[in-house]
mmCIF file with all atom_site columns, C-alpha atoms in Angstrom:
data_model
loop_
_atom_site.group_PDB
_atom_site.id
_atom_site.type_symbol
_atom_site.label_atom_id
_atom_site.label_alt_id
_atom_site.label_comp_id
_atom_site.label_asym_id
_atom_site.label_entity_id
_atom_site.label_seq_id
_atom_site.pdbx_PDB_ins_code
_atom_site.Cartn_x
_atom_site.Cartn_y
_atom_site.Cartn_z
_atom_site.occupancy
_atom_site.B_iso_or_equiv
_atom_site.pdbx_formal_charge
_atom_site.auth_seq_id
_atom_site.auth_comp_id
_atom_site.auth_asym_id
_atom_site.auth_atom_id
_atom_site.pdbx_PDB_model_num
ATOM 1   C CA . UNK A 1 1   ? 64.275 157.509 144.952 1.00 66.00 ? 1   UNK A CA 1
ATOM 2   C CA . UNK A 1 2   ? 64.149 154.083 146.440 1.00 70.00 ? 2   UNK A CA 1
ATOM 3   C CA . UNK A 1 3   ? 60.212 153.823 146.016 1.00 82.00 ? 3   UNK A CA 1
ATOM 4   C CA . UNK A 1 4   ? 60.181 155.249 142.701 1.00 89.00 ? 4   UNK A CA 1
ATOM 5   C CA . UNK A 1 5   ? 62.420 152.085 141.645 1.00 91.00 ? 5   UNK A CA 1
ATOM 6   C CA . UNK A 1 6   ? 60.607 149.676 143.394 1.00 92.00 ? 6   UNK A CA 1
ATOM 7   C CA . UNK A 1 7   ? 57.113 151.223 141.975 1.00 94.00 ? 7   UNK A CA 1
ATOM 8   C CA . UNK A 1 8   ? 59.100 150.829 138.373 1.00 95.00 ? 8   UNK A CA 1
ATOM 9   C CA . UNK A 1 9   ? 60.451 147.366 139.117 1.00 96.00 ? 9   UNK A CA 1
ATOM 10  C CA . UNK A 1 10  ? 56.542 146.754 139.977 1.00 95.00 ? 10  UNK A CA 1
ATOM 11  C CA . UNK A 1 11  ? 55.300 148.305 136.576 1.00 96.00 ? 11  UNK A CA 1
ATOM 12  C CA . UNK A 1 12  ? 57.859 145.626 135.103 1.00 97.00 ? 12  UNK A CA 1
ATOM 13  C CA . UNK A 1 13  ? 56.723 142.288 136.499 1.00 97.00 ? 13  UNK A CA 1
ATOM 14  C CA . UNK A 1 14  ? 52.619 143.603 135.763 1.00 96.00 ? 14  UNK A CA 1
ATOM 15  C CA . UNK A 1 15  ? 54.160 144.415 132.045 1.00 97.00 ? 15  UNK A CA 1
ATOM 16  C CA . UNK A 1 16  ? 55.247 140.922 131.863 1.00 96.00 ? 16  UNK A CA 1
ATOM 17  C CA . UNK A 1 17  ? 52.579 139.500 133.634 1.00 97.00 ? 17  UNK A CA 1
ATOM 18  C CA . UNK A 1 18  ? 49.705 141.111 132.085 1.00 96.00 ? 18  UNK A CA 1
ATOM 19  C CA . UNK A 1 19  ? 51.929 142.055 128.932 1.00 96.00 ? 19  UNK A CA 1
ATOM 20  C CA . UNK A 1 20  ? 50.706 145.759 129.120 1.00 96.00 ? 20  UNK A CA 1
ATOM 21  C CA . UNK A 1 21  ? 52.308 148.425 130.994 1.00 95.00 ? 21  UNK A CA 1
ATOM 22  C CA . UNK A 1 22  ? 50.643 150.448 133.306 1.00 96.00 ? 22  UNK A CA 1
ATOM 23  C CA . UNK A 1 23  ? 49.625 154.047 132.696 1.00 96.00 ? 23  UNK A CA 1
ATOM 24  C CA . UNK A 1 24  ? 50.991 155.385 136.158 1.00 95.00 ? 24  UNK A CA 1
ATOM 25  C CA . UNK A 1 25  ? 52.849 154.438 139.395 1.00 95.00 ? 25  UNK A CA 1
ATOM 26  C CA . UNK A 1 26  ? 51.497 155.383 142.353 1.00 93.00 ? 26  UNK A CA 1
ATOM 27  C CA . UNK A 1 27  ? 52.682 156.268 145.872 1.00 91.00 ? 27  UNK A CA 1
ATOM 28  C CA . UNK A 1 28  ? 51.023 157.359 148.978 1.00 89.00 ? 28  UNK A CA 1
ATOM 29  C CA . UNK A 1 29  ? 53.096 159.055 152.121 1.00 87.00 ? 29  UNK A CA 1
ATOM 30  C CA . UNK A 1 30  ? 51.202 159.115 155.025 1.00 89.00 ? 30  UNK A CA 1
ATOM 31  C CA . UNK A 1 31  ? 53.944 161.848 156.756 1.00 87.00 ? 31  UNK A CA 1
ATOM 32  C CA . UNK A 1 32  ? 53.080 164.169 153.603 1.00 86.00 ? 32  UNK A CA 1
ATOM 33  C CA . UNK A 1 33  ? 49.394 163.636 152.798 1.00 91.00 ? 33  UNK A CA 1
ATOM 34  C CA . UNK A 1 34  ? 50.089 163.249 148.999 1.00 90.00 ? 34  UNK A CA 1
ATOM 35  C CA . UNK A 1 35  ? 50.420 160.851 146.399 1.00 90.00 ? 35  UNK A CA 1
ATOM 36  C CA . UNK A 1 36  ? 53.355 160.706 144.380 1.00 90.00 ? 36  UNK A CA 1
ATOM 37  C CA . UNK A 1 37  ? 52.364 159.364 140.648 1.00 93.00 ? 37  UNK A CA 1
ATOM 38  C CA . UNK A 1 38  ? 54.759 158.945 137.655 1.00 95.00 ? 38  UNK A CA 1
ATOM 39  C CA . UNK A 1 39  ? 53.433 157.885 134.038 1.00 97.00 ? 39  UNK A CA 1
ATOM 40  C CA . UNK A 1 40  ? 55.244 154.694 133.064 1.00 97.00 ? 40  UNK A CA 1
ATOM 41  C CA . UNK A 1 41  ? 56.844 155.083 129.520 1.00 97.00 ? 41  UNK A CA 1
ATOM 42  C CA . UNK A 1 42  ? 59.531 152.883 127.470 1.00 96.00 ? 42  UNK A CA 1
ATOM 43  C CA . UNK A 1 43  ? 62.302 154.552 128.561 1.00 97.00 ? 43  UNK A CA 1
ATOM 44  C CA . UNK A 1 44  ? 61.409 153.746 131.863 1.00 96.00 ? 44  UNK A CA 1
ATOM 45  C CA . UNK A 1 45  ? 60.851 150.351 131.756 1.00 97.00 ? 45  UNK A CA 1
ATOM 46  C CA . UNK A 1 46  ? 63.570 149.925 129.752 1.00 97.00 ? 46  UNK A CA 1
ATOM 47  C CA . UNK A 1 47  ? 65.934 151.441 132.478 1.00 97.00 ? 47  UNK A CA 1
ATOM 48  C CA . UNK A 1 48  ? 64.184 148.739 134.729 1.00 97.00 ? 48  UNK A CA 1
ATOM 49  C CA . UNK A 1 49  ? 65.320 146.008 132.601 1.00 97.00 ? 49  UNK A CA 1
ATOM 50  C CA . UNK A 1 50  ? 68.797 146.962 132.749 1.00 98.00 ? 50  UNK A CA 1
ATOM 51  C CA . UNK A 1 51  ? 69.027 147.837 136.346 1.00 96.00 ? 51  UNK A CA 1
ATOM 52  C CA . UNK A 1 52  ? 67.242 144.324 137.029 1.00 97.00 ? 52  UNK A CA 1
ATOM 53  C CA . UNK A 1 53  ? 69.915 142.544 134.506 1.00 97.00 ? 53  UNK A CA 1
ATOM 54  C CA . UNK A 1 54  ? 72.663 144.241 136.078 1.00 96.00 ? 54  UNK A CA 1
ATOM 55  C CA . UNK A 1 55  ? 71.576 143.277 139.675 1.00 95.00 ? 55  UNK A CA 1
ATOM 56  C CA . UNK A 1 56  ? 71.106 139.735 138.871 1.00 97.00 ? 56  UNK A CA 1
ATOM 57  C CA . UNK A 1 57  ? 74.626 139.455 137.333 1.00 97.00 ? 57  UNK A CA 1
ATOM 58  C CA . UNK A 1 58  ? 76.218 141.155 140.366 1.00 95.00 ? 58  UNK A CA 1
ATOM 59  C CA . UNK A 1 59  ? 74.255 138.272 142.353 1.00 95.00 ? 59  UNK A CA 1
ATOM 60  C CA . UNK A 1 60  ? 75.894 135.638 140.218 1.00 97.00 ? 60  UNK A CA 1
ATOM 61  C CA . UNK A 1 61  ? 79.066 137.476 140.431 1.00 97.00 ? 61  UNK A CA 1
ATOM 62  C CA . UNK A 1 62  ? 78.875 137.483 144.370 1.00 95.00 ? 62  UNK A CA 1
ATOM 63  C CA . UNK A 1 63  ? 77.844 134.079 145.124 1.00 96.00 ? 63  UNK A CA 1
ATOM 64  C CA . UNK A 1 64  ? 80.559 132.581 141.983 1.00 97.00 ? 64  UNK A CA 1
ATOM 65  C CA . UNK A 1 65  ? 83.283 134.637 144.300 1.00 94.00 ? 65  UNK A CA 1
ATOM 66  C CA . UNK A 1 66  ? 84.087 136.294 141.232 1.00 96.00 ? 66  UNK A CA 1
ATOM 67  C CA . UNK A 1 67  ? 83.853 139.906 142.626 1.00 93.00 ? 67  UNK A CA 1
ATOM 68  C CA . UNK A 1 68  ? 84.171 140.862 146.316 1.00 91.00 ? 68  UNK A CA 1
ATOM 69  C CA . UNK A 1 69  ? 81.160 142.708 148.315 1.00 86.00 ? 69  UNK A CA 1
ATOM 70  C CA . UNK A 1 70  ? 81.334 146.180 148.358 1.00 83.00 ? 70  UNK A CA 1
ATOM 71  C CA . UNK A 1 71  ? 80.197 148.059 151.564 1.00 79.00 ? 71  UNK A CA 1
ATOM 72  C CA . UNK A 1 72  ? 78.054 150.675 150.545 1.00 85.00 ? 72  UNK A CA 1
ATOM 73  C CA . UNK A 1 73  ? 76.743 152.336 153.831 1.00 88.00 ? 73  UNK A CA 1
ATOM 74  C CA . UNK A 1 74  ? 73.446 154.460 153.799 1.00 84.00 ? 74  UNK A CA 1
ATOM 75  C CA . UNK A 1 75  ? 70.750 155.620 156.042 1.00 81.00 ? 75  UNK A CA 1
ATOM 76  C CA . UNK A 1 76  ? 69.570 151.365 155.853 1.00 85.00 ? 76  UNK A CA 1
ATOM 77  C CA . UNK A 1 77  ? 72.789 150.929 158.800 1.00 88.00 ? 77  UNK A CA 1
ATOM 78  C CA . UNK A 1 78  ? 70.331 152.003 161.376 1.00 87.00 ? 78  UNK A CA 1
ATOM 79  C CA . UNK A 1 79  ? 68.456 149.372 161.481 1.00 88.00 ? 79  UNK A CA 1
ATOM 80  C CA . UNK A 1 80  ? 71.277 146.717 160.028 1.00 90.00 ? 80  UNK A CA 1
ATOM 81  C CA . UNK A 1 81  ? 72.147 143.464 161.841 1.00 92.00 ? 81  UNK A CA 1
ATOM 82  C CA . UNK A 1 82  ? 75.815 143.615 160.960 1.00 90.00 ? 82  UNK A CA 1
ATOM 83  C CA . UNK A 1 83  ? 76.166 147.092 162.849 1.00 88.00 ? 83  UNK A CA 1
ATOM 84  C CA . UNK A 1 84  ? 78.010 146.250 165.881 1.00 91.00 ? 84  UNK A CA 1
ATOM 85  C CA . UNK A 1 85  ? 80.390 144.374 163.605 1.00 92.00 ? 85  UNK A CA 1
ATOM 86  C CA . UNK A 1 86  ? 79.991 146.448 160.619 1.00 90.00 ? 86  UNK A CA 1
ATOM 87  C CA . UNK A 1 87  ? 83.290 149.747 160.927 1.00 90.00 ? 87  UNK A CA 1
ATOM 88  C CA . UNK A 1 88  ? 82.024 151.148 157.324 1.00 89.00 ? 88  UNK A CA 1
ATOM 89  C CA . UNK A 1 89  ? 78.520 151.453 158.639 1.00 88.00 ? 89  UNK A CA 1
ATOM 90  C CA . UNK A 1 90  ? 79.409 152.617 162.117 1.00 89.00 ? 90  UNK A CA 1
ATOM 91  C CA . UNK A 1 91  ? 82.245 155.607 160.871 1.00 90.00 ? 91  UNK A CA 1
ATOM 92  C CA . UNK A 1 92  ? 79.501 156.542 158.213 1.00 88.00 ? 92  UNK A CA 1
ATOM 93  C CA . UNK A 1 93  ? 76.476 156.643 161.011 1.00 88.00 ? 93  UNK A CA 1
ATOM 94  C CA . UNK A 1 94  ? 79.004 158.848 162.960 1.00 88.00 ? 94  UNK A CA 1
ATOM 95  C CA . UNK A 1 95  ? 79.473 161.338 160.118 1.00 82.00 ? 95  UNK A CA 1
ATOM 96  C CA . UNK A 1 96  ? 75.961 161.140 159.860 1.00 70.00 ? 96  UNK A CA 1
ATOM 97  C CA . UNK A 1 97  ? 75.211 161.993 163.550 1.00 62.00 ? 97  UNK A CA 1
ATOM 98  C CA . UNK A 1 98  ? 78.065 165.042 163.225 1.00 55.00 ? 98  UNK A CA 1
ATOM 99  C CA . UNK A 1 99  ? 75.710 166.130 160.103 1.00 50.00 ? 99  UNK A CA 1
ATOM 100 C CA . UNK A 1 100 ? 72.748 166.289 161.823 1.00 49.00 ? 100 UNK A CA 1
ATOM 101 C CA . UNK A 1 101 ? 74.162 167.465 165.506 1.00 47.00 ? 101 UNK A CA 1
ATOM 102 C CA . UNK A 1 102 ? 75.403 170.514 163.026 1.00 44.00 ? 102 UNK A CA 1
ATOM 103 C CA . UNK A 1 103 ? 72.145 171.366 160.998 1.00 39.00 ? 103 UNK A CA 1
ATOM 104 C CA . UNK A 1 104 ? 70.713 171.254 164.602 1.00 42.00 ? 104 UNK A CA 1
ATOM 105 C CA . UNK A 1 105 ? 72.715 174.055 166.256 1.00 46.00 ? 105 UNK A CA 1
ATOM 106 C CA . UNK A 1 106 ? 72.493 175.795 163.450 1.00 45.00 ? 106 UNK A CA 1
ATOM 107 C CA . UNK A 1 107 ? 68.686 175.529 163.692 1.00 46.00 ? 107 UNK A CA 1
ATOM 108 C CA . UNK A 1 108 ? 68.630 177.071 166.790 1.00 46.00 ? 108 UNK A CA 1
ATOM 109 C CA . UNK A 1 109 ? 70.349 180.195 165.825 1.00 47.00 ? 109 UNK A CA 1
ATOM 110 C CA . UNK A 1 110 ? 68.655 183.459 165.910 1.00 48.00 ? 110 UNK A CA 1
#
């Protein structure tokens, strides 16, 4: 889902830039062989829009101090700088870990 919205942010800034949408998005994953594609409609640009409004005023919001950050952990904590530090990402990594260690075992079942 993340690459879809970055391909959709993408479609957004060519809109503006070129002030014509693009047909499709396009991406390629090496690990599948395939290309993913998605037509670009209104809808869809419009949902980029908003998302891209509403991220911007959550930036303001942060850096006024107006709202607190909110720890939202996610596969990302693997590779985070703030992990040692970071008890939200480390207790959700751990859950995680228990996840996988189960799908695992159960993997090797007969």
């Amino acid at each position: 889902p993340v690459h879809r919205d970055d391909l959709r942010f993408y479609a957004l800034l060519d809109t503006i830039r070129v002030g014509v949408p693009p047909r499709l998005v396009a991406s390629f994953y090496l690990d599948l062989g395939e290309a993913r594609t998605e037509p670009v409609t209104e809808g869809i640009l419009d949902a980029t829009v908003a998302r891209t409004v509403d991220a911007a005023h959550r930036l303001v919001s942060l850096r006024a101090g107006t709202v607190e950050p909110a720890f939202r952990p996610s596969y990302a904590c693997r590779w985070c700088v703030a992990r040692p530090t970071c008890t939200v990402g480390q207790e959700w990594l751990a859950d995680d870990d228990d996840l996988l260690g189960d799908l695992t075992s159960q993997s090797d079942a007969p």
